[in-house]
Coordinates of C-alpha atoms in Angstrom, one line a residue:
A1 CA -22.4 -2.2 46.0
C2 CA -23.8 -0.3 43.0
G3 CA -24.8 2.8 45.0
K4 CA -21.3 3.7 45.3
A5 CA -21.0 4.0 41.6
L6 CA -21.6 8.3 41.8
G7 CA -24.3 8.3 39.0
T8 CA -20.7 7.6 36.6
R9 CA -21.2 4.4 34.1
G10 CA -17.4 3.5 34.3
A11 CA -17.2 4.2 38.4
C12 CA -19.9 1.3 38.4
W13 CA -16.8 -1.4 36.9
G14 CA -14.5 -1.8 40.1
H15 CA -17.2 -2.7 42.3
H16 CA -20.2 -3.8 40.0
L17 CA -18.2 -6.2 38.1
E18 CA -15.7 -8.6 37.8
P19 CA -13.2 -10.6 36.3
R20 CA -13.0 -14.0 37.6
N21 CA -13.0 -17.2 35.9
G22 CA -15.5 -19.3 37.4
T23 CA -18.1 -22.2 36.6
W24 CA -21.7 -22.0 36.5
G25 CA -22.3 -21.8 40.4
Q26 CA -23.9 -18.7 42.9
T27 CA -22.1 -16.5 41.7
Q28 CA -22.5 -17.1 37.4
P29 CA -20.3 -15.3 34.3
L30 CA -22.6 -12.6 32.9
W31 CA -20.9 -14.7 29.9
P32 CA -19.8 -17.5 29.4
N33 CA -16.2 -17.7 28.5
S34 CA -16.2 -14.1 29.2
G35 CA -14.7 -14.5 33.2
I36 CA -16.8 -11.8 33.6
I37 CA -19.8 -12.8 36.3
C38 CA -22.2 -10.7 38.5
K39 CA -20.9 -10.3 42.4
S40 CA -24.6 -9.2 43.4
R41 CA -28.4 -9.6 42.3
C42 CA -29.5 -5.6 42.3
L43 CA -31.3 -3.5 40.2
G44 CA -29.2 -0.7 40.7
Q45 CA -30.4 2.9 39.0
F46 CA -26.3 2.4 38.1
C47 CA -26.3 -1.1 36.8
A48 CA -23.0 -1.4 34.4
V49 CA -24.5 -3.9 32.5
R50 CA -27.9 -2.0 33.0
R51 CA -25.8 0.7 31.7
L52 CA -23.8 -0.9 28.8
K53 CA -27.7 -2.1 27.3
E54 CA -28.7 2.0 27.8
D55 CA -25.0 3.5 26.1
R56 CA -24.3 2.3 22.5
Q57 CA -21.1 3.5 22.0
L58 CA -19.5 1.8 25.3
F59 CA -21.1 -1.5 24.5
R60 CA -20.1 -1.4 21.1
G61 CA -16.7 -0.1 21.8
G62 CA -15.7 -2.6 24.2
L63 CA -18.5 -6.1 25.1
R64 CA -20.0 -6.4 22.5
I65 CA -17.7 -8.3 20.9
L66 CA -17.8 -10.9 24.0
L67 CA -20.8 -12.0 23.8
P68 CA -21.6 -15.9 22.2
S69 CA -24.6 -16.9 19.4
P70 CA -26.4 -17.5 21.4
W71 CA -27.1 -14.9 23.9
V72 CA -28.1 -17.0 27.0
F73 CA -27.8 -15.5 30.5
P74 CA -27.6 -17.3 33.5
P75 CA -31.3 -17.6 35.6
A76 CA -29.6 -16.2 38.4
L77 CA -28.1 -13.3 36.8
T78 CA -32.1 -12.2 35.1
P79 CA -33.0 -10.2 37.5
C80 CA -30.0 -7.4 37.4
F81 CA -32.3 -6.8 34.0
S82 CA -34.8 -4.0 33.6
P83 CA -38.4 -5.5 32.3
Q84 CA -38.9 -1.7 31.0
I85 CA -35.1 -2.4 29.1
Q86 CA -35.8 -3.9 25.7
F87 CA -33.1 -5.6 24.4
A88 CA -34.2 -7.9 21.8
D89 CA -33.3 -6.3 18.9
Q90 CA -29.5 -7.4 19.5
K91 CA -30.2 -10.0 20.6
Q92 CA -31.0 -11.3 17.0
E93 CA -28.3 -8.8 16.7
F94 CA -25.7 -11.4 18.3
N95 CA -27.3 -14.0 17.0
K96 CA -26.5 -13.2 13.7
R97 CA -23.3 -15.4 12.1
P98 CA -20.7 -13.2 11.4
T99 CA -18.1 -13.1 8.1
K100 CA -15.3 -14.3 7.8
I101 CA -14.5 -9.7 7.0
G102 CA -16.5 -9.7 9.7
R103 CA -14.9 -12.0 12.2
R104 CA -11.1 -10.3 11.6
S105 CA -13.0 -6.6 12.0
L106 CA -14.4 -7.4 15.6
S107 CA -10.8 -9.1 16.8
R108 CA -8.8 -6.1 15.4
S109 CA -11.7 -4.1 17.6
I110 CA -10.9 -5.3 20.2
S111 CA -7.0 -3.7 20.6
Q112 CA -8.3 -0.4 19.8
S113 CA -9.4 2.4 22.0
S114 CA -12.6 1.9 24.2
T115 CA -13.7 5.0 23.4
D116 CA -13.8 3.9 19.6
S117 CA -17.5 2.3 18.6
Y118 CA -17.2 -0.8 16.3
S119 CA -19.8 0.7 14.2
S120 CA -17.1 3.5 13.0
A121 CA -14.0 1.4 12.7
A122 CA -15.9 -1.3 11.0
S123 CA -17.1 1.2 8.6
Y124 CA -14.8 1.6 6.8
T125 CA -12.5 -0.3 7.1
D126 CA -13.0 -3.1 5.1
S127 CA -16.8 -2.3 3.8
S128 CA -15.9 -6.0 1.8
D129 CA -19.3 -8.1 3.7
D130 CA -21.4 -5.6 0.8
E131 CA -20.5 -9.3 -1.8
T132 CA -22.1 -6.8 -4.8
S133 CA -19.7 -5.8 -7.0
P134 CA -19.4 -2.3 -7.3
R135 CA -19.5 -3.1 -11.4
D136 CA -23.4 -4.0 -10.8
K137 CA -24.5 -0.3 -8.3
Q138 CA -25.6 2.2 -9.5
Q139 CA -23.6 5.3 -7.8
K140 CA -23.9 8.6 -8.4
N141 CA -22.6 11.1 -6.1
S142 CA -23.1 14.5 -4.8
K143 CA -23.2 16.2 -7.8
G144 CA -25.4 13.4 -9.2
S145 CA -22.0 12.1 -11.5
S146 CA -21.8 8.7 -11.8
D147 CA -18.6 8.2 -14.0
F148 CA -16.7 6.0 -11.2
C149 CA -16.5 3.4 -9.7
V150 CA -15.8 2.5 -6.4
K151 CA -17.4 0.3 -3.8
N152 CA -19.5 2.5 -1.6
I153 CA -19.8 6.4 -2.5
K154 CA -20.6 6.9 1.1
Q155 CA -17.3 6.1 2.5
A156 CA -16.6 9.4 1.1
E157 CA -16.6 11.5 4.3
F158 CA -14.0 8.7 6.0
G159 CA -11.8 9.3 3.1
R160 CA -11.3 13.2 2.6
R161 CA -10.2 12.8 6.5
E162 CA -7.6 10.3 5.8
I163 CA -6.6 12.6 3.3
E164 CA -6.2 15.5 5.1
I165 CA -4.2 13.8 7.1
A166 CA -1.7 12.6 4.5
E167 CA -2.3 16.5 3.4
Q168 CA 0.4 17.4 6.5
E169 CA 3.2 14.9 6.3
M170 CA 3.7 15.8 1.9
P171 CA 4.6 19.4 2.4
A172 CA 7.0 19.3 -0.9
L173 CA 2.9 18.4 -3.4
M174 CA 1.7 21.4 -0.7
A175 CA 4.0 23.7 -1.7
L176 CA 3.8 22.8 -5.9
R177 CA -0.1 23.7 -5.4
K178 CA 0.5 27.2 -3.7
R179 CA 3.6 28.2 -6.1
A180 CA 2.1 26.4 -9.2
Q181 CA -1.8 26.5 -8.4
G182 CA -1.9 30.2 -10.6
E183 CA -0.2 29.8 -13.5
K184 CA -1.1 26.3 -14.5
P185 CA 1.5 24.2 -16.3
L186 CA -0.9 21.0 -16.8
A187 CA -3.9 22.9 -18.1
G188 CA -5.2 21.1 -20.6
A189 CA -3.0 18.0 -19.7
K190 CA -5.2 15.2 -19.6
I191 CA -3.7 12.4 -17.7
V192 CA -4.7 8.6 -17.2
G193 CA -2.8 6.9 -13.6
C194 CA -2.5 3.4 -13.2
T195 CA -0.9 3.6 -9.1
H196 CA -2.0 2.8 -5.7
I197 CA -5.2 4.3 -4.7
T198 CA -4.3 6.1 -1.7
A199 CA -4.0 8.7 0.6
Q200 CA -0.6 10.4 -0.6
T201 CA -1.8 8.9 -4.3
A202 CA -5.1 11.6 -3.6
V203 CA -3.1 14.2 -2.4
L204 CA -0.8 14.1 -5.6
M205 CA -3.8 13.7 -7.8
E206 CA -5.5 16.9 -6.2
T207 CA -2.8 18.4 -7.1
L208 CA -2.6 17.8 -9.7
G209 CA -6.2 19.0 -10.8
A210 CA -5.2 22.2 -8.8
L211 CA -2.4 22.4 -11.9
G212 CA -5.3 23.1 -14.6
A213 CA -4.9 19.0 -15.3
Q214 CA -7.9 16.3 -16.1
C215 CA -7.5 12.5 -14.5
R216 CA -8.8 9.0 -14.5
W217 CA -7.9 6.6 -12.0
A218 CA -7.4 3.4 -12.0
A219 CA -5.1 1.1 -9.5
C220 CA -2.4 -0.5 -10.4
N221 CA -2.6 -3.3 -7.5
I222 CA -6.0 -5.3 -6.6
Y223 CA -5.3 -5.5 -3.7
S224 CA -3.6 -1.8 -1.8
T225 CA -6.1 0.0 -2.5
L226 CA -8.5 2.8 0.0
N227 CA -11.9 1.8 -0.9
E228 CA -13.2 4.5 1.3
V229 CA -10.1 6.9 -0.1
A230 CA -11.5 6.2 -3.6
A231 CA -14.7 7.4 -2.8
A232 CA -13.2 10.6 -1.3
L233 CA -11.8 11.3 -4.9
A234 CA -15.4 10.2 -6.4
E235 CA -16.8 12.7 -4.1
S236 CA -14.4 15.1 -5.3
G237 CA -15.5 14.6 -8.9
F238 CA -12.2 13.1 -10.2
P239 CA -13.3 9.8 -12.3
V240 CA -11.3 6.7 -10.3
F241 CA -12.2 2.8 -10.7
A242 CA -11.1 0.8 -7.8
W243 CA -12.1 -1.1 -5.3
K244 CA -9.7 -3.4 -2.5
G245 CA -10.2 -7.0 -3.5
E246 CA -10.5 -6.7 -7.5
S247 CA -10.1 -10.1 -9.7
E248 CA -8.9 -9.8 -12.4
D249 CA -11.0 -8.9 -14.9
D250 CA -11.9 -6.2 -12.7
F251 CA -8.5 -5.2 -12.7
W252 CA -8.7 -4.2 -16.5
W253 CA -12.3 -3.6 -16.4
C254 CA -11.4 -0.9 -14.5
I255 CA -8.3 0.4 -16.4
D256 CA -9.9 0.6 -19.6
R257 CA -12.5 2.2 -18.2
C258 CA -9.8 5.1 -17.4
V259 CA -8.9 4.9 -21.6
N260 CA -12.0 4.6 -23.3
V261 CA -13.9 7.3 -22.7
E262 CA -16.3 9.2 -25.4
G263 CA -15.0 12.0 -26.8
W264 CA -11.5 12.3 -23.6
Q265 CA -8.6 11.6 -25.0
P266 CA -5.8 11.6 -22.8
N267 CA -2.8 13.1 -23.1
M268 CA -0.2 12.5 -20.6
I269 CA 0.4 8.3 -18.8
L270 CA 1.4 8.2 -15.1
D271 CA 2.2 4.4 -14.8
D272 CA 2.9 2.1 -11.5
G273 CA 4.2 -0.9 -13.5
G274 CA 4.0 -0.2 -17.2
D275 CA 0.3 -2.0 -17.3
L276 CA -2.5 1.1 -18.6
T277 CA 0.9 2.0 -20.8
H278 CA 1.0 -1.6 -22.4
W279 CA -2.6 -1.9 -22.5
I280 CA -2.9 1.4 -24.3
Y281 CA 0.0 0.0 -26.9
K282 CA -1.8 -2.7 -26.9
K283 CA -5.7 -1.9 -27.6
Y284 CA -5.8 1.3 -28.6
P285 CA -2.0 2.4 -30.2
N286 CA -3.9 5.6 -31.8
M287 CA -4.2 6.9 -29.0
F288 CA -1.2 6.0 -28.3
K289 CA 0.8 7.7 -30.5
K290 CA -0.6 11.3 -29.4
I291 CA 0.5 10.5 -26.2
K292 CA 2.3 13.6 -25.4
G293 CA 4.6 12.0 -22.5
I294 CA 4.2 8.9 -20.1
V295 CA 5.6 8.8 -16.5
E296 CA 6.8 5.3 -14.8
E297 CA 7.7 4.9 -11.5
S298 CA 8.8 1.1 -10.8
V299 CA 11.3 -1.3 -11.8
T300 CA 8.8 -3.1 -13.8
G301 CA 7.0 -0.2 -15.8
V302 CA 10.6 0.8 -16.9
H303 CA 11.8 -2.4 -18.0
R304 CA 8.9 -3.1 -19.9
L305 CA 10.2 0.8 -21.7
Y306 CA 13.3 -0.1 -22.5
Q307 CA 11.9 -3.0 -24.3
L308 CA 9.9 -1.2 -26.7
S309 CA 12.5 1.9 -27.2
K310 CA 15.2 -0.8 -28.0
A311 CA 12.7 -2.4 -29.9
G312 CA 11.6 0.7 -32.1
K313 CA 8.3 0.7 -30.5
L314 CA 8.1 4.0 -28.2
C315 CA 6.7 6.1 -29.9
V316 CA 6.7 9.2 -27.5
P317 CA 9.1 10.4 -25.0
A318 CA 9.2 8.5 -20.6
M319 CA 10.4 10.0 -17.7
N320 CA 12.2 7.2 -16.0
V321 CA 11.4 8.2 -12.1
N322 CA 11.6 5.1 -10.8
D323 CA 15.8 5.5 -11.0
S324 CA 16.3 9.3 -10.0
V325 CA 17.7 9.9 -7.5
T326 CA 14.7 10.9 -5.3
K327 CA 13.0 7.9 -5.0
Q328 CA 15.8 5.3 -5.5
K329 CA 17.4 6.8 -2.7
F330 CA 14.8 8.3 0.1
D331 CA 11.0 5.8 -1.6
N332 CA 12.9 2.4 -2.5
L333 CA 15.8 2.6 0.5
Y334 CA 13.7 4.5 3.9
C335 CA 10.2 4.1 3.4
C336 CA 10.9 -0.1 3.3
R337 CA 12.7 -0.3 5.4
E338 CA 10.3 0.3 7.3
S339 CA 7.1 -0.9 5.6
I340 CA 8.5 -4.4 5.8
L341 CA 8.3 -4.6 9.3
D342 CA 4.8 -3.4 9.5
G343 CA 3.7 -5.2 6.2
L344 CA 4.7 -8.5 8.1
K345 CA 3.5 -8.0 11.8
R346 CA 0.3 -7.0 10.6
T347 CA 0.3 -10.0 8.9
T348 CA 2.0 -12.7 10.2
D349 CA 2.1 -10.9 14.0
M350 CA 5.1 -13.0 14.5
M351 CA 8.6 -11.7 16.2
F352 CA 11.6 -11.0 14.2
G353 CA 14.4 -11.9 16.9
G354 CA 15.9 -15.1 16.3
K355 CA 14.6 -15.8 12.6
Q356 CA 16.3 -17.2 9.4
V357 CA 15.4 -14.7 6.2
V358 CA 17.0 -15.0 2.8
V359 CA 16.4 -11.4 1.1
C360 CA 16.8 -11.9 -2.7
G361 CA 18.0 -8.7 -3.4
Y362 CA 20.6 -6.5 -2.7
G363 CA 19.5 -3.1 -4.3
E364 CA 18.4 -0.3 -2.6
V365 CA 15.6 -1.9 -1.6
G366 CA 16.8 -5.3 -0.7
K367 CA 18.9 -2.4 1.4
G368 CA 15.6 -1.3 3.1
C369 CA 14.6 -5.1 3.3
C370 CA 18.2 -6.2 5.0
A371 CA 19.1 -3.4 7.7
A372 CA 15.3 -3.1 9.2
L373 CA 15.2 -7.2 10.2
K374 CA 18.9 -7.4 11.6
A375 CA 18.1 -3.9 13.2
M376 CA 15.4 -6.2 14.6
G377 CA 17.3 -9.4 15.0
S378 CA 16.8 -11.2 12.5
I379 CA 19.4 -13.6 11.1
V380 CA 19.8 -11.7 7.6
Y381 CA 20.8 -14.2 3.8
V382 CA 21.7 -12.2 0.9
T383 CA 21.1 -13.5 -2.3
E384 CA 22.1 -11.2 -5.1
I385 CA 23.4 -11.5 -9.0
D386 CA 25.3 -7.9 -9.5
P387 CA 28.4 -8.3 -8.2
I388 CA 29.1 -4.5 -6.5
C389 CA 25.6 -5.1 -4.8
A390 CA 26.5 -7.7 -3.8
L391 CA 29.8 -6.7 -2.1
Q392 CA 28.3 -4.1 -0.9
A393 CA 25.8 -7.1 1.0
C394 CA 29.1 -8.6 2.8
M395 CA 30.5 -5.3 3.2
D396 CA 27.2 -5.1 5.6
G397 CA 27.9 -7.7 7.5
F398 CA 25.5 -9.8 5.4
R399 CA 26.1 -13.9 4.6
L400 CA 26.2 -14.0 0.2
V401 CA 24.2 -17.5 -0.6
K402 CA 23.0 -19.1 -3.7
L403 CA 18.8 -19.3 -2.7
N404 CA 19.5 -22.9 -2.7
E405 CA 21.7 -23.0 -0.1
V406 CA 19.3 -22.2 2.5
I407 CA 16.1 -22.6 1.3
R408 CA 15.6 -25.2 3.3
Q409 CA 16.7 -23.9 6.5
V410 CA 15.0 -20.4 6.3
D411 CA 12.4 -19.0 8.0
I412 CA 11.4 -16.5 6.0
V413 CA 11.8 -15.6 2.4
I414 CA 11.4 -11.8 0.9
T415 CA 11.8 -11.3 -2.9
C416 CA 12.5 -7.7 -4.0
T417 CA 14.1 -8.5 -7.5
G418 CA 12.4 -6.9 -10.3
N419 CA 12.3 -10.1 -12.0
K420 CA 10.2 -13.5 -12.4
N421 CA 10.6 -16.6 -11.4
V422 CA 13.5 -16.1 -8.1
V423 CA 11.1 -18.3 -5.9
T424 CA 10.5 -21.4 -8.8
R425 CA 8.0 -25.3 -7.7
E426 CA 12.0 -26.4 -7.1
H427 CA 11.8 -23.7 -4.1
L428 CA 8.8 -23.8 -2.9
D429 CA 9.0 -28.0 -3.0
R430 CA 12.3 -27.1 0.1
M431 CA 10.7 -24.8 2.1
K432 CA 10.0 -25.9 6.1
N433 CA 7.2 -26.3 7.7
S434 CA 5.5 -22.0 8.3
C435 CA 7.9 -20.7 6.0
I436 CA 6.4 -17.1 5.7
V437 CA 7.2 -16.0 1.6
C438 CA 6.8 -11.9 0.7
N439 CA 8.2 -9.8 -2.5
M440 CA 8.6 -6.5 -2.4
G441 CA 8.6 -6.4 -6.0
H442 CA 6.1 -4.3 -7.6
S443 CA 5.8 -7.6 -10.3
N444 CA 4.0 -11.0 -9.3
T445 CA 6.6 -13.1 -11.1
E446 CA 9.3 -12.8 -8.4
I447 CA 7.3 -15.9 -6.9
D448 CA 6.2 -19.0 -9.4
V449 CA 2.5 -18.8 -7.8
A450 CA 1.2 -20.1 -10.5
S451 CA 3.2 -23.4 -9.9
L452 CA 0.9 -23.3 -6.3
R453 CA -2.0 -23.9 -8.4
T454 CA -2.3 -27.3 -9.1
P455 CA -4.7 -30.2 -7.4
E456 CA -3.0 -31.8 -5.3
L457 CA -2.1 -28.8 -3.0
T458 CA -4.4 -27.2 -0.6
W459 CA -5.1 -23.2 -0.6
E460 CA -6.3 -22.0 2.9
R461 CA -7.0 -18.4 3.2
V462 CA -6.5 -16.9 7.1
R463 CA -7.2 -13.9 6.7
S464 CA -6.2 -10.8 3.5
Q465 CA -3.4 -10.8 2.3
V466 CA -2.5 -14.4 3.8
D467 CA -2.9 -17.5 2.3
H468 CA -1.9 -21.4 4.5
V469 CA -0.7 -23.1 0.9
I470 CA -0.6 -26.8 1.6
W471 CA 1.5 -30.2 0.7
P472 CA -0.3 -33.6 0.7
D473 CA 1.9 -34.5 3.4
G474 CA 1.0 -31.7 5.5
K475 CA 3.5 -29.3 5.1
R476 CA 1.8 -25.2 5.3
I477 CA 4.3 -22.7 3.3
V478 CA 2.4 -19.3 4.1
L479 CA 1.8 -16.7 1.1
L480 CA 1.4 -13.2 1.6
A481 CA -0.7 -11.3 -1.0
E482 CA -0.5 -13.9 -2.9
G483 CA 3.1 -13.0 -4.8
L484 CA 1.6 -9.4 -5.5
V485 CA 3.9 -6.0 -3.3
L486 CA 3.2 -6.3 0.5
F487 CA 1.3 -3.7 0.8
L488 CA -1.5 -2.8 3.7
P489 CA -3.2 -0.3 2.7
R490 CA -3.4 3.2 6.1
A491 CA -0.2 0.7 7.6
A492 CA 2.6 0.6 5.5
L493 CA 3.9 2.8 3.5
P494 CA 5.6 6.6 5.9
T495 CA 4.3 9.7 3.8
F496 CA 7.1 11.4 4.2
V497 CA 9.5 9.5 1.6
L498 CA 5.4 9.4 -0.7
S499 CA 5.6 13.1 -0.8
I500 CA 9.1 12.7 -2.1
T501 CA 7.8 10.2 -4.4
A502 CA 4.4 11.9 -5.8
T503 CA 6.2 15.0 -5.9
T504 CA 8.7 13.6 -8.9
Q505 CA 6.3 12.6 -9.9
A506 CA 4.2 15.9 -10.9
L507 CA 7.9 17.3 -11.6
A508 CA 8.1 14.8 -14.1
L509 CA 4.6 15.4 -16.1
I510 CA 5.3 19.5 -16.0
E511 CA 8.3 18.9 -17.4
L512 CA 6.9 16.9 -20.3
Y513 CA 3.9 18.7 -21.2
N514 CA 5.8 21.8 -21.2
A515 CA 8.5 20.9 -22.9
P516 CA 9.0 22.9 -26.2
E517 CA 9.3 20.5 -29.5
G518 CA 11.9 18.3 -30.4
R519 CA 13.4 18.4 -26.5
Y520 CA 12.8 14.9 -25.7
K521 CA 12.5 12.0 -28.7
Q522 CA 11.3 8.9 -28.2
D523 CA 12.5 7.7 -25.9
V524 CA 13.2 6.9 -22.4
Y525 CA 15.0 9.6 -19.6
L526 CA 15.9 10.3 -16.1
L527 CA 14.7 13.4 -14.2
P528 CA 17.4 16.0 -14.4
K529 CA 19.0 16.2 -11.7
K530 CA 17.6 20.3 -10.8
M531 CA 14.3 18.8 -11.1
D532 CA 15.9 16.5 -8.0
E533 CA 17.6 18.6 -6.3
Y534 CA 14.5 20.9 -5.7
V535 CA 12.6 18.3 -4.7
A536 CA 14.8 17.6 -2.2
S537 CA 14.3 21.6 -0.9
L538 CA 11.4 21.9 -0.5
H539 CA 11.0 19.0 2.4
L540 CA 13.9 20.4 4.1
P541 CA 11.6 22.8 5.8
T542 CA 10.2 20.0 7.5
F543 CA 13.4 19.5 9.1
D544 CA 13.6 22.8 10.7
A545 CA 16.6 21.8 7.9
H546 CA 18.9 24.8 6.8
L547 CA 20.9 24.8 4.0
T548 CA 24.9 25.6 3.5
E549 CA 26.3 28.2 0.7
L550 CA 28.8 27.9 -1.8
T551 CA 31.2 31.0 -2.2
D552 CA 31.9 31.9 -5.1
E553 CA 35.7 31.6 -5.1
Q554 CA 34.1 27.9 -4.0
A555 CA 32.1 27.4 -6.6
K556 CA 34.4 28.1 -8.9
Y557 CA 36.9 25.4 -7.9
L558 CA 34.4 22.5 -7.6
G559 CA 33.3 23.5 -11.3
L560 CA 29.2 25.0 -10.1
N561 CA 26.9 26.3 -9.8
K562 CA 26.1 27.8 -7.0
N563 CA 22.4 27.2 -7.1
G564 CA 23.2 23.7 -9.1
P565 CA 23.1 21.2 -9.4
F566 CA 25.5 19.5 -7.8
K567 CA 25.6 15.9 -9.4
P568 CA 26.6 15.4 -12.9
N569 CA 24.1 13.7 -14.8
Y570 CA 25.7 10.4 -14.9
Y571 CA 25.5 10.4 -11.1
R572 CA 23.7 6.5 -9.8
C573 CA 24.8 5.4 -13.3
S574 CA 26.2 2.6 -12.3
S575 CA 22.8 1.3 -10.8
C576 CA 21.7 2.4 -15.0
R577 CA 19.0 0.1 -15.9
A578 CA 19.1 1.1 -19.5
Q579 CA 19.0 -1.2 -22.3
N580 CA 22.0 0.3 -25.0
C581 CA 23.4 1.8 -21.8
G582 CA 27.4 2.4 -23.0
I583 CA 28.5 0.5 -19.8
V584 CA 26.4 -2.8 -19.4
E585 CA 27.0 -3.2 -23.8
W586 CA 30.8 -2.5 -22.5
L587 CA 32.2 -4.9 -25.8
G588 CA 30.9 -2.3 -27.7
W589 CA 32.6 1.0 -25.3
R590 CA 30.0 3.6 -26.9
D591 CA 30.7 6.7 -25.9
L592 CA 29.0 8.2 -22.8
I593 CA 28.7 11.5 -23.6
G594 CA 25.9 9.8 -25.6
H595 CA 24.5 8.5 -22.8
R596 CA 20.8 8.3 -22.9
I597 CA 20.8 8.7 -18.4
E598 CA 23.0 12.6 -19.8
L599 CA 20.4 13.9 -22.6
G600 CA 18.0 15.5 -20.1

């Protein structure tokens, strides 16, 4: 049979190795429970087993993961292995018990193409086998700098490849980098940032650097950091303090390392969630007073800013990017419409058809989640406090309920409100067995996870970002990401949509940094609509789209400038979260002309 191999490692498979369910006998399994047996006992030059031993890439990419521990060969097969081949080192390697992370990495590699070697895949996708905390490591990049703290600086090459891929899907940022690089509109800006550290964020950071800014960065989520991307940024000279799987103490330590630097005073803040702003406000009040502007992109962070503003404690102007049209209409809606399915599928491997799902909140994030799940055949319920959003849910074909009415029967509970204690311990106690609970909002306050950390409940880690919480009677729920936003690196967020948000953030930083004194007071502002429209226009060439232009007569009829803006500043006012909003405080009927969202 091996004589027909024709000198290639692959041609031998059909003749020499054959999948078969067998027991120890005349034709014995090559590896127990693997279903692969050797039909001949030859010492052929092109024996597939021997070729596997000689070709490490094929060996690692394909069958290595099937070997049991310890590695035992049936006696009948020993002639297949030439005495000249040394494999004692490999035997020793397979006898090592894989860690829980390593075991997941091995199973993941089965589903990948057999041409991808296990070693290259595992070297950057999951480096958590090294239990040493990055805080205890002494690392330097190729330039000799040690002003960073990442998991492993040696992963920089892999991270650079991911950044290059992301650049292809972020046309607006690349166009902005090209157009404004000569002018350096951020020259002198010292930006401290706290966002998800992904390939998309890396493109934003490098764009800010190309525009003249100095940047220091930490992660806003303990699970979302791509270790290889953080390494690539550190190798490029960006002070980055983040790694996947940080503890609570690590999280605040990283933020402090970004802020508390001798001889470096930040003058701009780019935040996602408000943790960085809160840390500087509380720990370094004198530093906070010298900040020139804050850009915030999440519901939670914006809410905190409005609270400071209402209390008269916000001493710097802030830009609310979250409620900009480009963020609401694209990131919150289209991004979450795709990421919710991807996040649930990767963590639970579940089928969506026929599942009963309750989505708490029908804002833009909720709309995206509901649309995606409905399209997959799920039965979707919605909870909502806003009559307008509730009416939208009803007219979109969803049943509006209270959470208590359906909590016993649903298979999945998804929160996306930006509020706190949306899912309480009482709800968790009443859930059915194996109910999946996850959060698509930014803050981890929506699910009362703290109430689950009690002696009578058992926590069982299934895989990264997946935990079983087990009740005394045996009932269990599946909690994803410990109540944090369901965000899986390399999986959940479409790069093109993130390009829209990142470009909006960059323009907001440029606007606040270059604004003449007096244009922005110590308050919270929305992005000017002209800037929103500019961000959208930068992305149109990707689709080979061509805008229609108004004639002079048409522009005059509509009372618009031919070049925009085409939407008034109060556009989306019904969703405004301003604490002093003239519509919210309808009892006082404040003059809408003075409404803060027109001040931009």
